[in-house]
Amino acid sequence: MKGFKPSAPFLLLLPAIVVLAAVVVLPLILSLYSSFTPFRLTRPETFFVFVGFRNYLSILSNADFWWAFGRTVLLLTIALNLEMLLGLGLAMLVEKATRGQRILRTLMMFPMMFSPILVGFQFKFMFNDNIGLVNNALQSLGITEDAIPWLIEGHLAFIAIAIAEIWSSTSIFAILILAGLLAMPKEPIEAARVDGCTPWQTFRYVTWPFVMPFAYIAMTIRSLDVARAYDIVKIMTDGGPAGRTELLWTLVGRTAYSDARMGLANAMAYFSILLSIAFTVYFYNKLAAARAQIGAEW
Amino acid sequence: MATVSLKKLTKRYGNMEIVHGIDLEIADREFIALVGPSGCGKSTTLRMIAGLEDISGGTIDIGGRMVNDLPPRSRNISMVFQSYALYPHMTVRENLGFSLKIAGAAKDHMDRRVAEASAILGLDELLERRPSQLSGGQRQRVAMGRAIVRDPDVFLFDEPLSNLDAKLRTQMRTEIKKLHAKVKSTVIYVTHDQVEAMTLADRIVIMRSGHIEQVGTPDEVFSRPAIRFVAGFIGSPPMNLHEATVSDGRLMFSGGDSLPLPGQFKSKTAAGDRVVFGIRPDDFYPTGHGLSSGGETEVHRAELPVSITEPLGNETLVFAEFNGTDWVSRMLNPKPLKAGDRIGMSFDLSRAHLFSAETGKSLRS
């Protein structure tokens, strides 16, 4: 190695590079590689059998996987839209508050302060058909006689999960949209009022275009969140009943650890990441367009 | 086109009264300027007329219709804001046409109105741009265009030129005046700049601390200020105002100097009265360098030391020391002077003002 003299910056960065390589790059490469093998945790030797795209091809014809994929997209669509509507409403209410706005803002953040696992347990308890708060309340109020099998019937379980997701994350939308509302200059709104707008028209033509970029930022964050939803579902239904609430990542987790088919699971995971990338690209484009539209300088 | 009438108009925030029951009648097609120092309530008054602020007391009539409880959109007014308040996500064309679109106007009507407004204001080249691509003056023109497209009963301007640089401000001032000559509607214009008020308005309303101090044509408020505040506020450079005591037909200043009591005030004052003497820089000038009105009947001359000069090219402001303080004078057809020079100064006493020291009211009839 005569004459090889690494520069000081390289040497100083080397420890960081080594650590990153060990904990990020190497596992990434290994997992990518294993998605091309029939690797099973119970049979380590299978790690060295290269099967090319067989795992990927089998995913394409795997009905369970496509159901989980579709269900994830459905949950994403429902949760994001409802969260945005609720978050927008919440933000506009808080913005109207002239006193105690700081406290309201802090209170709004509460759901985000709980671990998703705990949120899962909490909602599992609330939606329990025998002892749950929800059924208890519905029955006490005389809305229904029978216990509703929230987490037992497939559609209801999906709704329950969506509710838990929405409860825990609406505040992301609320906070970001509120930031937009607070940053918004007030004169265009007054100009719109003078120009003949009703309150609804003022919102539709002036406030909303301004707040839209902020909503798209929240959308981007949340689409990544929901696309990798795992913990709440794992706790509340564990993908059940009979796989009716199985999402992409609960399926990946089950395939990897319960079925021990790590190679197949990794192939699913890499495929699922495409979904996240697609959503990210989509919302980033929307965000850029919305920003250009309001002439934002950030 | 409409008259505007304010009766006992009051604004309170909690216990704080900002506007104290003002009365004002504005004629159809009149250009009214509300002028006064910061916090005098002029913008609040304008915003109450616009409907952007609630009215705490009194009434506002526009075109004979009481509008107190009408939302801004039902008042048929348009407003130009200090910060332009353009819609950032719309092109200039969309900004101009927005109010008509909201009102559900037909496409061709909208296009025609936008084309007219853009022709008047020279916006044709800019119609497809967005506000962020425009300069301050262009944005201001778009804001005015948006106002005229509506063909409103009343135009409201809230310090529209304050964000522009000095040169552009003078230019836009002329444009606003031309605009009013073309569209001929009632205009209420709020400004803290008395030059804008003087140059633009048919009548000026001078406000202070939520009260109207004087209403009059630019000539009236300049030549016959009703109170000391107006005398000091209108005119640039401001009027020289100094306290004095009437004694023996003379005005005795505290510094020991004195001036003859101007003839027209002789019957209105008595010995021992405390007054404020006021003389505009135009009426206090280096002898031979004043307005050659020829009508000077009552000139007092004195030789005074120059303390500083401000040459403006066509004229020079000369600060001459009299009674221990600097009095500003306007020297026309200027000649070079330097600090310390002694020059002959003329006080045109026939054009001087006298105010009561207690009430501040003018002693002129």
XYZ file of C-alpha atoms in Angstrom:
663
model
C 0.000 0.000 0.000
C 2.856 2.284 -0.676
C 1.816 5.783 -1.561
C -1.828 5.313 -0.392
C -2.530 8.213 1.922
C -6.238 8.604 2.725
C -7.266 12.213 3.270
C -8.105 13.457 6.751
C -11.846 13.957 6.058
C -12.086 10.377 4.807
C -10.329 9.041 7.881
C -12.497 11.103 10.197
C -15.683 9.920 8.489
C -14.547 6.315 8.371
C -15.997 5.231 11.744
C -19.389 6.609 10.765
C -19.180 4.923 7.369
C -18.284 1.603 8.978
C -21.138 1.790 11.473
C -23.667 2.787 8.822
C -22.476 0.055 6.522
C -22.767 -2.518 9.293
C -26.244 -1.600 10.481
C -27.898 -0.259 7.333
C -26.204 -1.121 4.081
C -25.238 -4.695 4.880
C -28.671 -5.807 6.157
C -30.247 -4.063 3.197
C -28.076 -5.942 0.757
C -28.601 -9.219 2.610
C -32.363 -8.791 2.691
C -32.431 -7.884 -0.979
C -30.323 -10.931 -1.748
C -32.474 -13.194 0.401
C -35.534 -12.136 -1.575
C -33.957 -14.069 -4.445
C -33.574 -17.242 -2.340
C -36.086 -19.688 -0.825
C -34.569 -18.794 2.582
C -36.439 -20.291 5.536
C -35.377 -19.504 9.088
C -35.760 -23.184 9.966
C -33.408 -24.272 7.180
C -30.411 -21.954 7.138
C -28.766 -23.732 4.215
C -31.535 -22.466 1.908
C -29.987 -19.023 2.209
C -27.411 -20.063 -0.356
C -29.858 -21.351 -2.948
C -30.389 -18.728 -5.619
C -33.784 -18.916 -7.289
C -33.875 -15.680 -9.211
C -37.285 -14.013 -9.417
C -39.278 -17.035 -8.260
C -40.405 -15.346 -5.029
C -41.530 -12.266 -6.915
C -43.414 -14.331 -9.455
C -45.157 -16.282 -6.740
C -46.219 -13.014 -5.083
C -47.862 -11.911 -8.308
C -50.135 -14.937 -8.215
C -50.652 -14.895 -4.450
C -54.261 -13.887 -3.703
C -53.558 -13.263 -0.006
C -50.852 -10.807 -0.897
C -53.053 -8.874 -3.309
C -55.912 -8.768 -0.799
C -53.511 -7.338 1.778
C -52.181 -4.907 -0.795
C -55.674 -3.780 -1.740
C -56.745 -3.540 1.871
C -53.724 -1.376 2.676
C -54.561 0.979 -0.180
C -58.182 1.085 0.984
C -57.172 1.841 4.574
C -54.798 4.485 3.302
C -57.502 6.123 1.220
C -60.139 6.085 3.937
C -57.828 7.081 6.775
C -56.045 9.869 4.883
C -59.226 11.445 3.582
C -61.025 11.335 6.897
C -57.948 12.509 8.767
C -57.617 15.423 6.401
C -61.249 16.445 6.754
C -61.203 16.105 10.523
C -57.787 17.724 10.809
C -58.931 20.638 8.669
C -62.036 21.083 10.794
C -60.041 20.873 13.993
C -57.424 23.327 12.733
C -60.061 25.838 11.680
C -61.803 25.594 15.034
C -58.564 26.043 16.952
C -57.580 28.932 14.725
C -60.846 30.670 15.635
C -60.068 30.395 19.348
C -58.867 33.749 20.610
C -57.990 32.504 24.068
C -56.256 29.326 25.179
C -55.012 28.513 21.699
C -51.707 27.233 23.017
C -53.405 24.835 25.398
C -55.727 23.630 22.650
C -52.761 23.034 20.371
C -51.048 20.976 23.042
C -54.213 19.011 23.779
C -54.569 18.319 20.077
C -51.187 16.617 20.080
C -52.134 14.160 22.847
C -53.026 11.167 20.649
C -49.608 11.395 19.008
C -47.919 11.078 22.367
C -49.108 7.487 22.857
C -47.255 4.534 21.490
C -49.250 2.908 18.660
C -49.090 -0.367 20.583
C -50.922 1.270 23.478
C -53.423 2.849 21.102
C -54.007 -0.656 19.757
C -54.615 -2.094 23.220
C -56.852 0.813 24.138
C -59.064 0.434 21.091
C -59.033 -3.351 21.415
C -60.498 -2.874 24.847
C -62.975 -0.229 23.748
C -64.250 -2.307 20.833
C -64.438 -5.540 22.797
C -67.912 -6.974 22.175
C -68.566 -8.005 25.789
C -66.853 -5.520 28.040
C -65.956 -2.739 25.586
C -66.872 0.874 26.104
C -68.367 1.245 22.647
C -70.932 -1.538 22.950
C -71.616 -0.555 26.511
C -72.377 2.990 25.460
C -74.468 1.952 22.445
C -76.534 -0.411 24.564
C -76.976 1.995 27.461
C -78.148 4.680 25.076
C -80.632 2.217 23.631
C -79.213 2.496 20.129
C -78.813 -1.241 19.873
C -79.962 -4.262 21.871
C -77.325 -6.707 20.725
C -73.621 -6.648 21.306
C -71.960 -5.620 18.036
C -69.081 -8.014 17.211
C -66.651 -5.208 16.424
C -63.399 -7.075 16.193
C -64.936 -10.364 15.158
C -66.748 -9.466 11.973
C -64.373 -8.639 9.097
C -65.819 -5.311 7.911
C -66.452 -4.020 11.418
C -62.904 -4.952 12.427
C -61.575 -2.989 9.487
C -63.680 0.002 10.529
C -62.456 -0.305 14.108
C -58.843 -0.300 12.928
C -59.492 2.701 10.702
C -61.023 4.546 13.654
C -57.983 3.805 15.821
C -55.642 5.006 13.066
C -57.660 8.159 12.523
C -57.891 8.889 16.233
C -54.171 8.589 16.710
C -53.049 10.611 13.701
C -55.623 13.248 12.823
C -53.531 15.675 14.834
C -50.708 15.533 12.265
C -53.085 17.024 9.736
C -54.542 19.416 12.280
C -51.147 20.733 13.345
C -49.776 21.176 9.829
C -52.952 22.758 8.487
C -53.114 25.015 11.526
C -49.545 26.097 10.795
C -50.709 26.963 7.282
C -53.705 28.905 8.557
C -51.582 30.859 11.003
C -48.979 31.649 8.344
C -51.603 32.836 5.919
C -51.862 36.596 5.345
C -55.274 37.876 6.435
C -55.723 40.539 3.769
C -56.629 38.227 0.876
C -59.432 36.842 3.029
C -60.697 40.336 3.733
C -60.343 41.184 0.056
C -62.431 38.125 -0.785
C -65.123 39.198 1.658
C -65.255 42.624 0.070
C -65.189 41.050 -3.398
C -68.487 39.385 -2.604
C -67.544 35.963 -1.262
C -69.718 34.080 1.176
C -67.772 32.423 3.994
C -67.852 29.139 2.055
C -66.572 30.781 -1.130
C -63.831 32.519 0.849
C -62.714 29.143 2.118
C -63.065 27.419 -1.250
C -61.229 30.006 -3.363
C -58.791 31.684 -0.973
C -58.132 29.758 2.241
C -58.047 26.240 0.808
C -55.556 26.894 -2.021
C -53.264 28.437 0.533
C -53.526 25.585 3.020
C -53.311 22.836 0.384
C -49.498 22.508 0.392
C -49.593 21.973 4.130
C -52.223 19.276 3.719
C -50.026 17.566 1.114
C -47.075 17.514 3.477
C -49.275 15.799 6.040
C -50.515 13.432 3.304
C -46.964 12.452 2.414
C -46.022 11.747 6.004
C -49.195 9.857 6.716
C -49.188 7.829 3.510
C -45.812 6.416 4.510
C -47.146 5.802 8.003
C -50.266 3.956 6.927
C -48.536 2.040 4.146
C -46.371 0.429 6.815
C -49.175 0.146 9.391
C -48.416 -2.788 11.647
C -48.624 -2.259 15.383
C -52.251 -1.181 15.794
C -53.475 -3.997 13.537
C -51.187 -6.533 15.163
C -52.626 -5.744 18.587
C -56.269 -5.202 17.696
C -56.966 -8.125 15.353
C -53.628 -9.639 14.378
C -54.888 -9.615 10.795
C -57.997 -11.580 11.747
C -60.702 -12.642 11.655
C -59.515 -15.183 9.102
C -57.166 -12.719 7.455
C -59.951 -10.153 6.857
C -57.865 -7.288 8.238
C -54.508 -8.505 7.045
C -52.445 -5.572 5.753
C -49.195 -5.658 3.784
C -46.857 -5.504 6.721
C -48.780 -7.814 9.021
C -48.660 -10.287 6.145
C -44.948 -9.718 5.687
C -44.378 -10.191 9.419
C -46.429 -13.375 9.508
C -44.717 -14.821 6.455
C -41.296 -14.008 7.831
C -41.653 -15.185 11.414
C -44.704 -17.427 11.828
C -44.208 -19.199 8.509
C -40.448 -18.662 8.703
C -40.328 -17.967 4.948
C -37.900 -15.098 5.123
C -37.024 -15.063 1.436
C -40.639 -14.718 0.337
C -41.329 -12.133 3.062
C -38.417 -10.011 1.908
C -39.661 -10.154 -1.652
C -43.077 -8.942 -0.409
C -41.428 -6.188 1.580
C -39.468 -4.918 -1.407
C -42.586 -5.024 -3.502
C -44.517 -3.090 -0.843
C -41.926 -0.385 -0.741
C -42.930 0.392 -4.321
C -46.320 1.386 -2.957
C -44.744 3.802 -0.510
C -42.501 5.240 -3.191
C -45.463 5.686 -5.513
C -47.420 7.587 -2.888
C -44.456 9.722 -1.935
C -43.794 10.692 -5.530
C -47.476 11.395 -6.097
C -47.851 13.680 -3.068
C -44.543 15.417 -3.693
C -45.691 16.322 -7.170
C -48.973 17.576 -5.777
C -47.083 19.555 -3.156
C -44.755 21.138 -5.700
C -47.694 22.099 -7.888
C -49.611 23.576 -4.968
C -46.585 25.514 -3.798
C -45.944 26.920 -7.238
C -49.571 27.912 -7.392
C -49.554 30.068 -4.300
C -46.139 31.438 -5.193
C -44.714 30.134 -1.947
C -41.217 31.301 -1.188
C -40.255 28.278 0.875
C -72.479 55.813 -7.368
C -73.556 56.747 -3.913
C -73.402 59.055 -0.973
C -71.938 57.823 2.285
C -73.158 59.082 5.592
C -71.670 58.346 8.999
C -73.741 59.245 12.042
C -72.339 59.058 15.578
C -70.093 56.243 14.383
C -68.351 54.613 17.326
C -65.894 51.746 17.694
C -65.014 50.077 20.957
C -62.712 47.191 21.703
C -63.796 46.052 25.132
C -63.656 49.169 27.269
C -61.361 50.989 24.868
C -63.146 53.436 22.643
C -61.179 53.940 19.423
C -63.586 56.045 17.381
C -65.710 58.507 19.341
C -69.001 59.036 17.553
C -67.935 60.731 14.342
C -70.326 62.361 11.867
C -69.459 62.741 8.206
C -71.456 63.317 5.031
C -69.754 62.284 1.807
C -71.308 63.405 -1.456
C -71.765 61.246 -4.529
C -68.564 61.015 -6.612
C -66.591 62.886 -4.007
C -62.971 62.004 -3.278
C -62.541 62.111 0.487
C -59.221 61.596 2.228
C -59.107 60.510 5.858
C -55.798 61.647 7.200
C -54.184 61.660 10.616
C -51.320 60.257 12.621
C -51.035 56.536 13.416
C -53.727 55.288 15.735
C -56.159 58.121 15.037
C -58.908 55.695 14.009
C -58.905 56.429 10.294
C -58.289 52.840 9.185
C -60.781 51.520 11.709
C -63.370 53.934 10.320
C -62.656 52.728 6.783
C -62.886 49.098 7.843
C -66.239 49.774 9.486
C -67.479 51.278 6.220
C -66.203 48.176 4.439
C -67.885 45.894 6.933
C -64.660 44.247 8.043
C -65.116 45.611 11.557
C -68.307 45.545 13.596
C -69.889 48.866 14.396
C -70.159 49.523 18.145
C -72.489 52.492 17.837
C -74.036 54.871 15.331
C -74.932 54.155 11.727
C -73.398 53.984 8.268
C -75.558 54.674 5.209
C -74.326 53.970 1.698
C -76.552 55.362 -1.048
C -79.267 56.054 1.495
C -79.329 52.453 2.722
C -78.314 51.610 6.260
C -75.587 48.979 5.990
C -74.725 48.387 9.666
C -75.753 44.754 9.629
C -74.873 43.910 6.036
C -71.817 41.745 5.361
C -69.124 43.308 3.169
C -70.312 41.416 0.095
C -73.735 43.075 0.224
C -72.454 46.638 0.454
C -71.296 46.956 -3.146
C -67.981 48.468 -2.245
C -64.468 47.586 -3.244
C -61.313 48.064 -1.309
C -57.631 48.438 -2.086
C -55.394 47.261 0.725
C -52.003 48.512 1.816
C -50.470 45.068 1.270
C -52.355 44.706 -2.054
C -54.035 41.503 -0.778
C -53.938 39.857 -4.194
C -54.879 36.191 -4.417
C -51.456 34.576 -4.785
C -52.689 31.442 -6.549
C -54.528 33.279 -9.289
C -53.171 34.984 -12.375
C -53.675 38.708 -12.816
C -56.611 37.958 -15.104
C -58.205 35.691 -12.509
C -57.564 38.231 -9.775
C -59.297 40.921 -11.788
C -62.250 38.744 -12.718
C -62.679 37.013 -9.364
C -65.468 39.188 -7.987
C -67.466 38.816 -11.200
C -66.920 35.065 -11.210
C -68.224 34.897 -7.648
C -71.208 37.007 -8.638
C -71.904 34.501 -11.424
C -71.378 36.949 -14.273
C -71.456 35.745 -17.865
C -68.092 34.891 -19.391
C -68.179 37.571 -22.094
C -69.268 40.257 -19.623
C -66.396 39.239 -17.367
C -63.886 39.292 -20.213
C -65.050 42.717 -21.292
C -64.820 44.219 -17.794
C -61.371 42.718 -17.241
C -60.209 44.037 -20.610
C -61.506 47.519 -19.772
C -59.828 47.602 -16.392
C -56.570 46.258 -17.739
C -56.611 48.874 -20.499
C -57.192 51.699 -18.012
C -54.354 50.504 -15.797
C -51.967 49.247 -18.478
C -52.038 45.642 -17.323
C -52.460 44.004 -20.734
C -48.950 42.553 -20.750
C -49.294 41.072 -17.289
C -52.628 39.282 -17.449
C -51.209 35.754 -17.405
C -48.682 36.352 -14.635
C -49.095 35.571 -10.979
C -48.743 38.217 -8.255
C -45.386 36.799 -7.141
C -43.993 37.684 -10.582
C -44.979 41.352 -10.328
C -43.238 44.391 -8.889
C -44.796 46.441 -6.102
C -46.205 49.072 -8.426
C -47.656 46.432 -10.741
C -49.279 44.626 -7.821
C -50.774 47.902 -6.704
C -52.226 48.452 -10.157
C -53.721 44.967 -10.142
C -55.278 45.691 -6.755
C -56.842 48.841 -8.168
C -57.952 46.967 -11.272
C -59.660 44.394 -9.112
C -61.503 47.227 -7.417
C -62.721 48.925 -10.592
C -63.830 45.709 -12.314
C -66.641 45.459 -9.791
C -68.033 48.874 -10.673
C -68.773 49.502 -7.003
C -70.755 52.303 -5.358
C -67.807 53.289 -3.219
C -64.063 52.760 -3.504
C -62.162 52.356 -0.278
C -58.399 52.818 -0.244
C -56.449 51.837 2.854
C -53.017 53.494 2.627
C -52.549 52.033 -0.851
C -49.219 53.689 -1.560
C -47.440 53.139 1.746
C -45.498 50.092 0.574
C -44.097 51.771 -2.526
C -40.874 53.707 -2.837
C -41.015 57.486 -3.052
C -40.769 57.794 -6.821
C -43.367 55.129 -7.534
C -45.642 56.655 -4.934
C -45.709 59.987 -6.741
C -46.390 58.182 -10.001
C -49.212 56.054 -8.587
C -50.700 59.120 -6.921
C -51.143 60.665 -10.332
C -52.614 57.420 -11.629
C -55.152 57.303 -8.825
C -56.190 60.862 -9.616
C -56.592 60.006 -13.305
C -58.490 56.885 -12.350
C -60.965 58.877 -10.304
C -61.466 61.271 -13.194
C -62.296 58.267 -15.409
C -64.456 56.078 -13.205
C -66.142 58.920 -11.312
C -67.294 57.161 -8.195
C -67.224 57.979 -4.528
C -63.788 57.404 -3.042
C -62.734 57.215 0.580
C -58.981 57.239 0.860
C -57.091 56.649 4.092
C -53.531 57.887 4.370
C -51.132 59.194 6.954
C -49.361 61.196 4.274
C -50.777 64.697 4.147
C -49.237 65.303 0.721
C -51.300 62.450 -0.724
C -54.397 63.810 0.939
C -53.760 67.342 -0.344
C -53.026 66.294 -3.916
C -55.836 63.785 -4.342
C -58.840 64.755 -2.306
C -61.817 66.999 -2.955
C -62.172 67.260 0.794
C -59.849 66.237 3.582
C -60.978 64.834 6.902
C -58.316 65.277 9.538
C -58.630 62.865 12.422
C -56.894 62.641 15.766
C -57.477 60.163 18.617
C -60.788 58.991 17.238
C -62.224 62.470 16.624
C -62.636 64.474 13.448
C -60.659 67.693 13.907
C -61.510 69.448 10.663
C -63.191 68.744 7.348
C -62.449 70.950 4.388
C -61.046 71.341 0.911
C -57.265 71.132 0.644
C -57.169 74.920 0.399
C -59.325 75.353 3.494
C -57.322 73.046 5.708
C -54.092 74.584 4.460
C -55.031 78.265 4.581
C -57.539 78.248 7.399
C -56.678 75.486 9.858
C -59.353 75.492 12.523
C -57.078 74.275 15.264
C -53.444 74.208 16.111
C -53.157 70.444 15.449
C -54.328 70.813 11.861
C -52.017 73.761 11.347
C -49.062 71.658 12.441
C -50.168 68.509 10.599
C -50.917 69.914 7.157
C -48.127 71.478 5.161
C -44.551 70.463 4.527
C -42.306 71.666 6.015
C -44.706 72.235 8.896
C -45.902 75.617 10.088
C -43.744 77.398 12.684
C -45.782 77.332 15.887
C -44.619 79.167 19.001
C -46.331 80.149 22.212
C -46.569 83.861 23.031
C -48.358 86.288 25.317
C -50.289 89.282 24.049
C -49.000 92.480 25.529
C -49.348 96.077 24.409
C -50.199 95.223 20.804
C -47.286 92.876 20.545
C -46.699 89.139 20.821
C -44.100 88.525 23.501
C -42.250 85.208 23.123
C -40.760 83.443 26.087
C -37.245 83.870 24.761
C -37.537 87.665 24.971
C -38.114 88.461 21.276
C -41.383 89.907 20.098
C -43.452 90.524 16.966
C -46.221 93.042 16.285
C -49.698 91.567 16.839
C -51.163 91.006 13.341
C -53.938 93.522 12.665
C -56.729 91.050 12.098
C -56.306 89.629 15.609
C -56.272 92.955 17.454
C -59.980 92.843 18.213
C -59.871 89.174 19.160
C -57.259 89.249 21.847
C -56.745 91.096 25.084
C -53.555 91.908 26.929
C -52.313 88.938 28.882
C -53.922 86.313 26.565
C -51.776 83.285 26.008
C -51.723 82.334 22.350
C -49.857 80.227 19.801
C -48.422 82.156 16.901
C -48.169 80.270 13.631
C -46.529 81.219 10.358
C -45.920 78.997 7.357
C -42.402 78.776 5.896
C -43.874 80.358 2.751
C -44.863 83.460 4.682
C -41.578 83.778 6.540
C -38.815 84.241 3.982
C -35.504 85.902 3.303
C -36.420 89.371 2.112
C -36.633 89.420 -1.662
C -36.854 85.628 -1.910
C -40.519 85.084 -1.009
C -43.649 84.521 -3.036
C -43.926 87.733 -4.948
C -47.618 88.067 -4.222
C -47.345 91.818 -4.201
C -50.234 91.882 -1.763
C -48.058 92.057 1.282
C -49.579 94.662 3.505
C -48.195 93.843 6.862
C -44.585 92.752 6.740
C -42.290 92.730 9.718
C -38.591 92.680 8.907
C -35.740 91.492 11.071
C -32.134 90.520 10.586
C -31.603 86.974 11.810
C -28.694 84.506 11.906
C -28.915 81.387 9.719
C -28.374 78.164 11.654
C -28.662 75.622 8.844
C -29.819 75.383 5.234
C -31.375 72.552 3.222
C -31.004 73.231 -0.507
C -33.686 71.519 -2.636
C -32.597 72.931 -5.982
C -35.523 75.151 -6.890
C -35.741 76.400 -3.321
C -33.796 76.266 -0.093
C -35.181 75.690 3.370
C -33.472 78.161 5.649
C -33.578 77.626 9.396
C -33.223 81.066 10.929
C -32.779 81.627 14.618
C -35.456 83.744 16.209
C -36.339 83.883 19.870
C -33.711 81.230 20.632
C -35.156 78.529 18.377
C -34.978 77.632 14.693
C -37.820 78.866 12.496
C -38.037 77.277 9.089
C -38.420 79.503 6.055
C -38.705 78.837 2.355
C -36.249 80.704 0.173
C -37.299 80.896 -3.456
C -34.793 81.742 -6.169
C -32.144 80.737 -3.649
C -28.694 82.159 -3.266
C -25.861 80.415 -1.420
C -25.962 80.855 2.336
C -23.920 79.345 5.082
C -24.480 78.802 8.753
C -23.805 81.953 10.762
C -24.699 84.372 7.953
C -27.053 87.118 9.036
C -29.860 87.777 6.562
C -32.853 90.022 6.406
C -36.031 88.017 7.031
C -39.641 89.022 6.344
C -42.655 87.920 8.399
C -45.813 88.280 6.279
C -48.049 88.922 9.278
C -51.229 89.274 7.227
C -50.966 85.558 6.536
C -50.015 84.509 10.063
C -52.202 82.367 12.317
C -53.095 82.724 15.950
C -54.508 79.967 18.116
C -55.714 79.987 21.675
C -53.049 78.381 23.844
C -55.727 76.710 25.998
C -58.214 75.333 23.492
C -55.983 75.280 20.410
C -58.791 76.881 18.398
C -58.000 79.368 15.671
C -58.629 83.015 16.540
C -59.275 83.892 12.906
C -62.820 84.670 11.987
